[in-house]
CSV table of C-alpha atoms and ligand atoms in Angstrom, one decimal:
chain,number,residue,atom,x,y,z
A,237,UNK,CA,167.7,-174.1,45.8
A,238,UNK,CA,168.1,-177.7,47.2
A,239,UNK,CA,169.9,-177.9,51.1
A,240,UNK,CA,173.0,-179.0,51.6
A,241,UNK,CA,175.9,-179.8,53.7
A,242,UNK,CA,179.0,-177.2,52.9
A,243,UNK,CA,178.2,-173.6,52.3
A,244,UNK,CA,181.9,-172.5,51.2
A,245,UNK,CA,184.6,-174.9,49.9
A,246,UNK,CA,188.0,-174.7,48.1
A,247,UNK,CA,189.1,-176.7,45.0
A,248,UNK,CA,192.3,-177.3,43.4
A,249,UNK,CA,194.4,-179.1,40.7
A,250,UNK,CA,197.4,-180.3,42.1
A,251,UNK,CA,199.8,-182.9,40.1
A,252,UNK,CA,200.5,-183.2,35.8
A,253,UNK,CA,197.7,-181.3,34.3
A,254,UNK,CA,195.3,-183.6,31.8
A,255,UNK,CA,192.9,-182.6,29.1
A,256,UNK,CA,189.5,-182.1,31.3
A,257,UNK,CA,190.5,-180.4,34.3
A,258,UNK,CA,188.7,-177.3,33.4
A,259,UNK,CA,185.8,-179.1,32.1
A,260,UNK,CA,186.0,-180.4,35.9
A,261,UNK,CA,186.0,-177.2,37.9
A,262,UNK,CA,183.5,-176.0,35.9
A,263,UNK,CA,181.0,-179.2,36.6
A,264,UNK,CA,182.1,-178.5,40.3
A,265,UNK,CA,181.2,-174.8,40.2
A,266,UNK,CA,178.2,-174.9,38.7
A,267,UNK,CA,176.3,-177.5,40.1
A,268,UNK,CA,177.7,-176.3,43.9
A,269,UNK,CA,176.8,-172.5,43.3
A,270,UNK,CA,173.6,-173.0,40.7
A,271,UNK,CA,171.8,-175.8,42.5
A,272,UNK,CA,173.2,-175.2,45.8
A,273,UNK,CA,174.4,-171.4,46.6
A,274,UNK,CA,177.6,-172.7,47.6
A,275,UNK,CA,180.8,-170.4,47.8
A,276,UNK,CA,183.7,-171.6,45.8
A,277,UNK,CA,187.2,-170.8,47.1
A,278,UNK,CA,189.6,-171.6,44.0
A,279,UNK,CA,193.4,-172.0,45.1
A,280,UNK,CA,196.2,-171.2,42.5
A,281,UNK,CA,198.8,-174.0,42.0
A,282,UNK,CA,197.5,-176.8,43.6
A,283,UNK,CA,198.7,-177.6,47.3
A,284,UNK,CA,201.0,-174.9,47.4
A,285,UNK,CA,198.1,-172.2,46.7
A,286,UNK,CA,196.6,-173.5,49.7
A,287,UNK,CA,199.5,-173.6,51.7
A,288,UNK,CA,200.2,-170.2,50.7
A,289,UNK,CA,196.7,-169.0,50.6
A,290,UNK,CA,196.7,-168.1,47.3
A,291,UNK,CA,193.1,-168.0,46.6
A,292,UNK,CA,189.9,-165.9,45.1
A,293,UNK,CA,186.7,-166.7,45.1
A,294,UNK,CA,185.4,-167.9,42.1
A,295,UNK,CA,182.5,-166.3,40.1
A,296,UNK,CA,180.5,-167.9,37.9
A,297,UNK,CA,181.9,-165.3,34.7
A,298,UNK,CA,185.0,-167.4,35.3
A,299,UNK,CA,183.8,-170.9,34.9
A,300,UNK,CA,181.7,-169.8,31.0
A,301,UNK,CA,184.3,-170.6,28.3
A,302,UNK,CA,186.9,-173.0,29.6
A,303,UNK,CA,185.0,-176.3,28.9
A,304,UNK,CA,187.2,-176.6,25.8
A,305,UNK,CA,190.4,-175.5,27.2
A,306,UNK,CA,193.2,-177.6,27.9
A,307,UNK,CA,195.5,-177.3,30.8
A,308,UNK,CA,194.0,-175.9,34.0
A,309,UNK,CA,192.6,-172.2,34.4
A,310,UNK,CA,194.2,-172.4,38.3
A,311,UNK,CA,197.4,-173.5,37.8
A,312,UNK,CA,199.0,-177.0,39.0
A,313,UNK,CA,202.2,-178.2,40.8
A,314,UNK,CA,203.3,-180.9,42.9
A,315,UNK,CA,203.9,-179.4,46.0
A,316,UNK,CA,204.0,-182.0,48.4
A,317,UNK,CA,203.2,-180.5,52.3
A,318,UNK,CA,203.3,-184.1,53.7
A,319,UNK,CA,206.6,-184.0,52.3
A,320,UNK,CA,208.0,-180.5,53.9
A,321,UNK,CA,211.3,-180.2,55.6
A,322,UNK,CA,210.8,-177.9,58.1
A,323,UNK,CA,208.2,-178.9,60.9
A,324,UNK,CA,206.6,-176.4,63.1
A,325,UNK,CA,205.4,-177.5,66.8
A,326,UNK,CA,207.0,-180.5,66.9
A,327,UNK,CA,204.0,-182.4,66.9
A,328,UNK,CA,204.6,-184.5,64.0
A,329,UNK,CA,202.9,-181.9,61.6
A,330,UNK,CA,205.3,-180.5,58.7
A,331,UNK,CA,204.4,-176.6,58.7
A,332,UNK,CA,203.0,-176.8,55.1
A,333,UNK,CA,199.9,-179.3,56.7
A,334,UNK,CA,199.9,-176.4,59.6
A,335,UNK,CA,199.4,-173.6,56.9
A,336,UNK,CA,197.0,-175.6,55.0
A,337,UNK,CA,194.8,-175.9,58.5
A,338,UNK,CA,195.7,-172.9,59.4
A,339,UNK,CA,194.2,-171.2,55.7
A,340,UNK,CA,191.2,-174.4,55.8
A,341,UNK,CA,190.2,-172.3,58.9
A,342,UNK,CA,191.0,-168.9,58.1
A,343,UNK,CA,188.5,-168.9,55.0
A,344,UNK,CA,185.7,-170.6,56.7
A,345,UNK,CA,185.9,-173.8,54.3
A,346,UNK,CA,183.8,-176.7,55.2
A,347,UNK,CA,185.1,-179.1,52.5
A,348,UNK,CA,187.7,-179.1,49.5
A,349,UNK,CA,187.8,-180.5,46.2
A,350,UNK,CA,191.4,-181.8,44.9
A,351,UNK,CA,191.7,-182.9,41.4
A,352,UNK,CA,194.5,-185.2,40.7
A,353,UNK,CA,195.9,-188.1,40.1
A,354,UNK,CA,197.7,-190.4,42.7
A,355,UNK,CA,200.2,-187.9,44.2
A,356,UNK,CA,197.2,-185.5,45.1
A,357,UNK,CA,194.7,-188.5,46.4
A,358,UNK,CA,198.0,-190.1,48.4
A,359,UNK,CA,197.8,-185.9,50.1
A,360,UNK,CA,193.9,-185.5,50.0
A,361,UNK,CA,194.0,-189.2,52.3
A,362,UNK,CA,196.7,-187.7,54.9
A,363,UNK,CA,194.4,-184.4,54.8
A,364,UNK,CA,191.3,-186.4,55.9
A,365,UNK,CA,193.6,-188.0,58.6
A,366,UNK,CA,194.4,-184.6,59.8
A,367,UNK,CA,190.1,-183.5,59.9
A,368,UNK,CA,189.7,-181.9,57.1
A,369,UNK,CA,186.8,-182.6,54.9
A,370,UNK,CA,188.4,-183.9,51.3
A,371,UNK,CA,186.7,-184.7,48.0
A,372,UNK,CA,188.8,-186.1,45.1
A,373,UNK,CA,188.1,-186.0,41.7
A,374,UNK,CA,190.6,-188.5,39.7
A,375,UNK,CA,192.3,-187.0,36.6
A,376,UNK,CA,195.2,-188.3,34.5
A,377,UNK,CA,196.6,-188.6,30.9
A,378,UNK,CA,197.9,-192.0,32.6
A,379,UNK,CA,194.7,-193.8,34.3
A,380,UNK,CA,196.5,-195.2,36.7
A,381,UNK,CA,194.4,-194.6,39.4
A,382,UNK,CA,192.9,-197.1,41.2
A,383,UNK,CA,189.1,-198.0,42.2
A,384,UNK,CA,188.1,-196.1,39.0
A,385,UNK,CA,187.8,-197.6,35.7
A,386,UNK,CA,188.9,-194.2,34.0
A,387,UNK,CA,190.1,-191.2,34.8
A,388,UNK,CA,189.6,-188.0,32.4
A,389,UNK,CA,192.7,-187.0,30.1
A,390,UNK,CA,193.2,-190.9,29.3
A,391,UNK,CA,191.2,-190.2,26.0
A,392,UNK,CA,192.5,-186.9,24.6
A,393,UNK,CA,196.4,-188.7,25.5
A,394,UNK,CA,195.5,-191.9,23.8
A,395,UNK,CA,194.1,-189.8,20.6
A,396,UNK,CA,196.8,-187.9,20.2
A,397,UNK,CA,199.5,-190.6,20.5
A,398,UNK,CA,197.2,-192.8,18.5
A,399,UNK,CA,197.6,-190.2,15.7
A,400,UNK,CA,201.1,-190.1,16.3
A,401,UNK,CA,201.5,-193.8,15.4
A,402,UNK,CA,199.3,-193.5,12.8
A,403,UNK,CA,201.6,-190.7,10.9
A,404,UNK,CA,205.0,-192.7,11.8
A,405,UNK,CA,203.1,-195.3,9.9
A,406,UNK,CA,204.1,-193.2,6.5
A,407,UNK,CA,207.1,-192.1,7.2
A,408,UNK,CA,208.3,-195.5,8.0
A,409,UNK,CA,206.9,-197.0,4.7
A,410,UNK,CA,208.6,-194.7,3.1
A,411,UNK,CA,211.9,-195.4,4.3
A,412,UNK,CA,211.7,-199.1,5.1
A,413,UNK,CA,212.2,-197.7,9.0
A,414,UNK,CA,212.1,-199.4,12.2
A,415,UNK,CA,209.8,-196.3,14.3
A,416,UNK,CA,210.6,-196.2,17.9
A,417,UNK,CA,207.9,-194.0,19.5
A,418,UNK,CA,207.5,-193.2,23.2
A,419,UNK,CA,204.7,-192.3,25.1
A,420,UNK,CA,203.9,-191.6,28.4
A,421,UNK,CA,203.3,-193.8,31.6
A,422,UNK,CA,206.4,-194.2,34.1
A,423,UNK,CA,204.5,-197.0,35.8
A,424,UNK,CA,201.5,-198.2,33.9
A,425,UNK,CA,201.6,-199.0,30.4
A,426,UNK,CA,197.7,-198.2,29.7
A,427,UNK,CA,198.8,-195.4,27.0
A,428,UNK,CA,201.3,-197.3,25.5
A,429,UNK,CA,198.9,-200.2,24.9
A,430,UNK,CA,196.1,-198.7,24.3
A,431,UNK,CA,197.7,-196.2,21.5
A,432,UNK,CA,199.2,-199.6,20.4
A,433,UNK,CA,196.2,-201.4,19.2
A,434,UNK,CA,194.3,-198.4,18.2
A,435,UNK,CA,197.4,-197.7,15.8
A,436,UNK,CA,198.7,-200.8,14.8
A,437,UNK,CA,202.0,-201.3,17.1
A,438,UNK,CA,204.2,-204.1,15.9
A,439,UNK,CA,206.1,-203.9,19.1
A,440,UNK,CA,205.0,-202.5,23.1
A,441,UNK,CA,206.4,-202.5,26.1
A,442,UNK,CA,205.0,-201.3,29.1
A,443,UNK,CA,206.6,-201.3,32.9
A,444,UNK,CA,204.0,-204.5,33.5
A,445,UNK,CA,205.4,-206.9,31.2
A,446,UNK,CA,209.4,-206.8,31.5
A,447,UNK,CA,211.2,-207.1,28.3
A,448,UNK,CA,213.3,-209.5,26.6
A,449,UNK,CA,215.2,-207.7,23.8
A,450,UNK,CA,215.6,-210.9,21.6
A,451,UNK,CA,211.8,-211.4,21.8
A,452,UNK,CA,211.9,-207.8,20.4
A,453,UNK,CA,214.4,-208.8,17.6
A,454,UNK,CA,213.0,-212.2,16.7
A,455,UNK,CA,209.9,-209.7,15.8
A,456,UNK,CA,211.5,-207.6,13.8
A,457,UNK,CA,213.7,-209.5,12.0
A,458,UNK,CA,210.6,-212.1,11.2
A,459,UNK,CA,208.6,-209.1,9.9
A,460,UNK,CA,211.5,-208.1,7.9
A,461,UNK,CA,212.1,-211.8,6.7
A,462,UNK,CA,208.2,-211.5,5.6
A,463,UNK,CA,208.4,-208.7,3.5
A,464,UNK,CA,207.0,-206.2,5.6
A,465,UNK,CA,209.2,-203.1,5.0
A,466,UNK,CA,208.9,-201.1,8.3
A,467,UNK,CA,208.0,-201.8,12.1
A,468,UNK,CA,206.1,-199.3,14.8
A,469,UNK,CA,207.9,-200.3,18.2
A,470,UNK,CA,205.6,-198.3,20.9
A,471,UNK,CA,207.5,-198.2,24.2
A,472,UNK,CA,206.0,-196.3,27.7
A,473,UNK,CA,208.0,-194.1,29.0
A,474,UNK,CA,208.7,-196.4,32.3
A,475,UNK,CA,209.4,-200.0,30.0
A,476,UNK,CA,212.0,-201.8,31.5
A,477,UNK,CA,214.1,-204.6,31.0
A,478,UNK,CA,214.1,-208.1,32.1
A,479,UNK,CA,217.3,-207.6,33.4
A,480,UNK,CA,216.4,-204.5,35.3
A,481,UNK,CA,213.2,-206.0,37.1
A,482,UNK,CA,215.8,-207.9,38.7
A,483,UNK,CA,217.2,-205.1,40.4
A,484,UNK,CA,216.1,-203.7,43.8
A,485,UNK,CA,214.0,-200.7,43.9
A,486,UNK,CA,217.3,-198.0,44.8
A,487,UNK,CA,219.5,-199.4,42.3
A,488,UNK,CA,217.1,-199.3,39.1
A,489,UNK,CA,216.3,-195.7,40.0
A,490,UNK,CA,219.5,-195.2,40.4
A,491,UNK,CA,220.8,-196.7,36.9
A,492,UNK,CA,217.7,-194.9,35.3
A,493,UNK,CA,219.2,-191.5,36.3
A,494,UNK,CA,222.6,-192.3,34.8
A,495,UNK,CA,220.8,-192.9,31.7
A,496,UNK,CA,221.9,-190.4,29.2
A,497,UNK,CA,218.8,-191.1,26.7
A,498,UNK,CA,214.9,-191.8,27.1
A,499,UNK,CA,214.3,-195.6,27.3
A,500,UNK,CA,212.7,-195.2,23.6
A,501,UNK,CA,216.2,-194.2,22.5
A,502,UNK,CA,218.1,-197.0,24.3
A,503,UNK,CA,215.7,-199.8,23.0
A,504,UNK,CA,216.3,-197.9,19.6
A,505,UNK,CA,220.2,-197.9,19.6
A,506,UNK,CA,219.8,-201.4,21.1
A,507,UNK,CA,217.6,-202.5,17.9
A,508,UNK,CA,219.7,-200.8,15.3
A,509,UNK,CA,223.1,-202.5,16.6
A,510,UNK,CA,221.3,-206.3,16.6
A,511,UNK,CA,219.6,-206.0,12.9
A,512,UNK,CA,220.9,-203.2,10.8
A,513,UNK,CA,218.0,-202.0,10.4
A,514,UNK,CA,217.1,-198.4,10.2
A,515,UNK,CA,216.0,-197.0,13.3
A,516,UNK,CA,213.9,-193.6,14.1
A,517,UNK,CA,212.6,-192.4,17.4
A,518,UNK,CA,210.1,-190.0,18.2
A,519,UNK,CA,209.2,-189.1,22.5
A,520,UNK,CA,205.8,-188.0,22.0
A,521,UNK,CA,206.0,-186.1,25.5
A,522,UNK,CA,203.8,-183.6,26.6
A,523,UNK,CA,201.8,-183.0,22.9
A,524,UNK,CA,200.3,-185.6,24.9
A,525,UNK,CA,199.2,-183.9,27.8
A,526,UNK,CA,198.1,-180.2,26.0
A,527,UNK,CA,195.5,-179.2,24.0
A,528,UNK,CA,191.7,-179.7,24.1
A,529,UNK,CA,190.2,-182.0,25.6
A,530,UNK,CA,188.1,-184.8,23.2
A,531,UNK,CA,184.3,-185.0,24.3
A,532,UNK,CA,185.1,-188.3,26.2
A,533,UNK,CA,187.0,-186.5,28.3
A,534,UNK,CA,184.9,-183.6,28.7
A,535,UNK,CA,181.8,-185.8,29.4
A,536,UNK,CA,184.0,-187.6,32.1
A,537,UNK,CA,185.1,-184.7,33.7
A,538,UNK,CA,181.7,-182.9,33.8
A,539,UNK,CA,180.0,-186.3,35.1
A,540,UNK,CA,182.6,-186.2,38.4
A,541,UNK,CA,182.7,-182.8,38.7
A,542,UNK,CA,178.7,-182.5,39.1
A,543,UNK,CA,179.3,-185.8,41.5
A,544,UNK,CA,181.9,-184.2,43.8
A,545,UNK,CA,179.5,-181.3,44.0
A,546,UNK,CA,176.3,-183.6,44.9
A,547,UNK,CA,178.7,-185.0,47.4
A,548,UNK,CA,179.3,-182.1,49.1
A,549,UNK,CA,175.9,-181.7,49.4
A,550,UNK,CA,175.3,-184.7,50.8
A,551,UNK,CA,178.0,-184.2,53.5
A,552,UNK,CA,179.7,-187.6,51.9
A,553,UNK,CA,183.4,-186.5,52.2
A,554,UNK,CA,186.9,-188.4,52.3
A,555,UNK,CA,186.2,-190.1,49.1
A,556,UNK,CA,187.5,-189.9,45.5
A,557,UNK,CA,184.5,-189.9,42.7
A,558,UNK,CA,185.0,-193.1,40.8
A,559,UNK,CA,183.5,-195.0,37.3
A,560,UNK,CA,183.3,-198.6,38.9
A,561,UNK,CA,180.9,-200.2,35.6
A,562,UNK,CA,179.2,-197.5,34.3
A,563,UNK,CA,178.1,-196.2,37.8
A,564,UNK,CA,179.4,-193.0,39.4
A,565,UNK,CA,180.9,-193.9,43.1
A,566,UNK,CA,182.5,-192.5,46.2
A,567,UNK,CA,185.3,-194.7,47.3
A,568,UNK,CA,187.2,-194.1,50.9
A,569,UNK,CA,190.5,-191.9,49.5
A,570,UNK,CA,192.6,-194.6,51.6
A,571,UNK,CA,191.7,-197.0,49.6
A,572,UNK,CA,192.8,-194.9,46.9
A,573,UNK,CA,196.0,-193.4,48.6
A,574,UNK,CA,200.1,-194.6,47.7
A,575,UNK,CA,199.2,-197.2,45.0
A,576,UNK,CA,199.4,-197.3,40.8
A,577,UNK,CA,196.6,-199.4,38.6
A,578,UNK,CA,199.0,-201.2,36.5
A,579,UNK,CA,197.4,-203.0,33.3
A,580,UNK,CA,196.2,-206.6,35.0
A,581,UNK,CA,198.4,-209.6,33.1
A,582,UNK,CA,195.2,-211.1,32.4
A,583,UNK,CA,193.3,-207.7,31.0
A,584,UNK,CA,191.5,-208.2,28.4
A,585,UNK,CA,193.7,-205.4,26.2
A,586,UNK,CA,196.3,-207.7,26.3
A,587,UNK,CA,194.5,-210.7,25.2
A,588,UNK,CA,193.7,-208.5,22.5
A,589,UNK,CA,196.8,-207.1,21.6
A,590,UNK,CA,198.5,-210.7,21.4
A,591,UNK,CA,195.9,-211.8,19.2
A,592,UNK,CA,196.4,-209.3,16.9
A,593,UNK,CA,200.0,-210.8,16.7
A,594,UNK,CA,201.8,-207.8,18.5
A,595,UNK,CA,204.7,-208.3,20.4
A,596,UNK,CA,204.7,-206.9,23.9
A,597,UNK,CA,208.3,-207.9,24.6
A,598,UNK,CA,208.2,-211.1,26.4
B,68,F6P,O1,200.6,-186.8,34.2
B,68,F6P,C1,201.3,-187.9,34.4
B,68,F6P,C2,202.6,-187.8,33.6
B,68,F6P,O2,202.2,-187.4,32.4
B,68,F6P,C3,203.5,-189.1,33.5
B,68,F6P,O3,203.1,-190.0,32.5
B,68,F6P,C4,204.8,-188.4,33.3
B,68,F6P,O4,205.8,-189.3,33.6
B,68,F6P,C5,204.8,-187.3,34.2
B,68,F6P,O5,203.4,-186.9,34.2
B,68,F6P,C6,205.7,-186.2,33.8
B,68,F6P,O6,205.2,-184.9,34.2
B,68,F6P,P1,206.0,-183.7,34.8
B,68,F6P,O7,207.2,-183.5,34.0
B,68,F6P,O8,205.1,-182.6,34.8
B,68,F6P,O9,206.4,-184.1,36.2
């Protein structure tokens, strides 16, 4: 057994579960209790097992089997505690940070693991503020994390809304359709382009590039004028118009929770009125976020998982686990903390994408 640094520490998922997170505690677990002899506290829910000490100690029965399973064997939410209402001491401290000390403590943890996405790293930084010890492992169907060039569930997302596209594809052919479909990504459009070329989109629109619904027309009706009998139109969930990237931050949220409809469906009804043409739409939702994880995913999540633990070994806390070219890192969680990894203007997706002739709305 090699030394090492912690001799108990708790994990959790906190956030939107993602193909891979199992695949992640496992990597965690093993390599911490089989190379180390490390106890591992598991916390049900994410943050709010913690703060409610919701916890067992995790034995190594547990952690045989779930490499293939979706979801997350100890539960997820997105408790908040930086967030909590009611404050204890007066010190500044909301009482859910004071249970989470107060449990940190209590069960002798020298360390925790949080897997999440930006939510959970924006809490695992404020954590490490407070003196806890804090490793992060990044996960999301979104990749919009930053400092990491992927995060697990990315893959398993982008396969199954690639294979949504690809059966639209029939359907549409068969009835001359326009196919509106939308995927996930409120903020980054990764999934939406990405699913895009891999299928074939005619049409994207992510939040990065603001659209112009005549561009969108001009598309369609040219592809119409060609011959071509139907259209795929892939739209993220968080697309937005021109119009609305005008707007200041309160009032677009604000008009975005008078919408009746999904954006997909607005774009859609905004389509079918301009061109008479035929218009589907299918939300893809969270088909994309269940279900097995593909091996890219699994392979991701094992590689951080068995980093985080190595980590912990090496006393090398209040970091995420990152891919930065190939190479596994640790990068400081405030670099990490309250910020999105949009698609760059200039990615090299995009230059793709527009050579292939697809439209991404502008
Ligand atoms: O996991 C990220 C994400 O899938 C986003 O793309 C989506 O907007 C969000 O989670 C919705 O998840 P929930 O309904 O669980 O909050």
């Amino acid at each position: 057994m090699q030394t090492k640094a912690v001799r108990r520490f708790g994990i959790l998922t906190s956030g939107g579960d993602a193909p891979g997170l199992n695949a992640a505690i496992r990597a965690v677990a093993r390599t911490a209790i089989d190379i180390y002899g490390m106890e591992v506290i598991g916390f049900e829910y994410g943050y709010r097992g913690l703060i409610e000490g919701r916890s067992r100690l995790l034995n190594p029965k547990e952690l045989s089997g779930i490499l293939t399973m979706g979801g997350t064997f100890l539960g997820t939410s997105r408790e908040k505690p930086f967030k909590d209402k009611n404050w204890e001491n007066g010190d500044g401290v909301p009482s859910a940070v004071e249970n989470i000390k107060r449990n940190y403590k209590k069960l002798g943890l020298e360390c925790l693991v949080v897997l999440g996405g930006n939510g959970t790293h924006s809490t695992a930084s404020l954590l490490s503020n407070e003196g806890l010890n804090v490793v992060g492992v990044p996960k999301t169907i979104d990749n919009d994390i930053v400092k990491t060039d992927m995060t697990f569930g990315f893959h398993t997302a982008l396969d199954v809304a690639t294979d949504g596209i690809d059966r639209l594809h029939s359907t549409a052919s068969s009835h001359n359709r326009v196919m509106v479909i939308e995927v996930m990504g409120h903020k980054a459009g990764w999934l939406a382009l990405y699913s895009g070329v891999a299928g074939g989109g005619d049409v994207v629109l992510i939040p990065e590039i603001p659209y112009n619904i005549n561009s969108v027309l001009t598309t369609l009706e040219n592809r119409a004028a060609s011959g071509k009998t139907f259209s795929i139109v892939v739209v993220a969930e968080g697309a937005l118009s021109v119009e609305e990237s005008r707007l200041d931050k309160k009032t677009f949220k604000q008009q975005r929770r008078e919408m009746t409809t999904s954006i997909g469906y607005r774009v859609a009804g905004e389509i079918e009125q301009a061109t008479g043409l035929e218009v589907r739409v299918t939300v893809l939702g969270y088909l994309q976020r269940g279900g097995t994880p593909v091996a890219y995913d699994r392979i991701l999540a094992s590689q951080f998982g068995t980093a985080a633990a190595h980590m912990l070994a090496r006393g090398d806390y209040g970091k995420m686990v990152a891919l930065q070219n190939d190479e596994l890192v640790g990068v400081p969680l405030e670099e990490v903390a309250h910020q999105v990894k949009q698609v760059p203007l200039n990615h090299r997706m995009l230059t793709t994408a527009r050579g292939l002739g697809m439209c991404m709305g502008d």
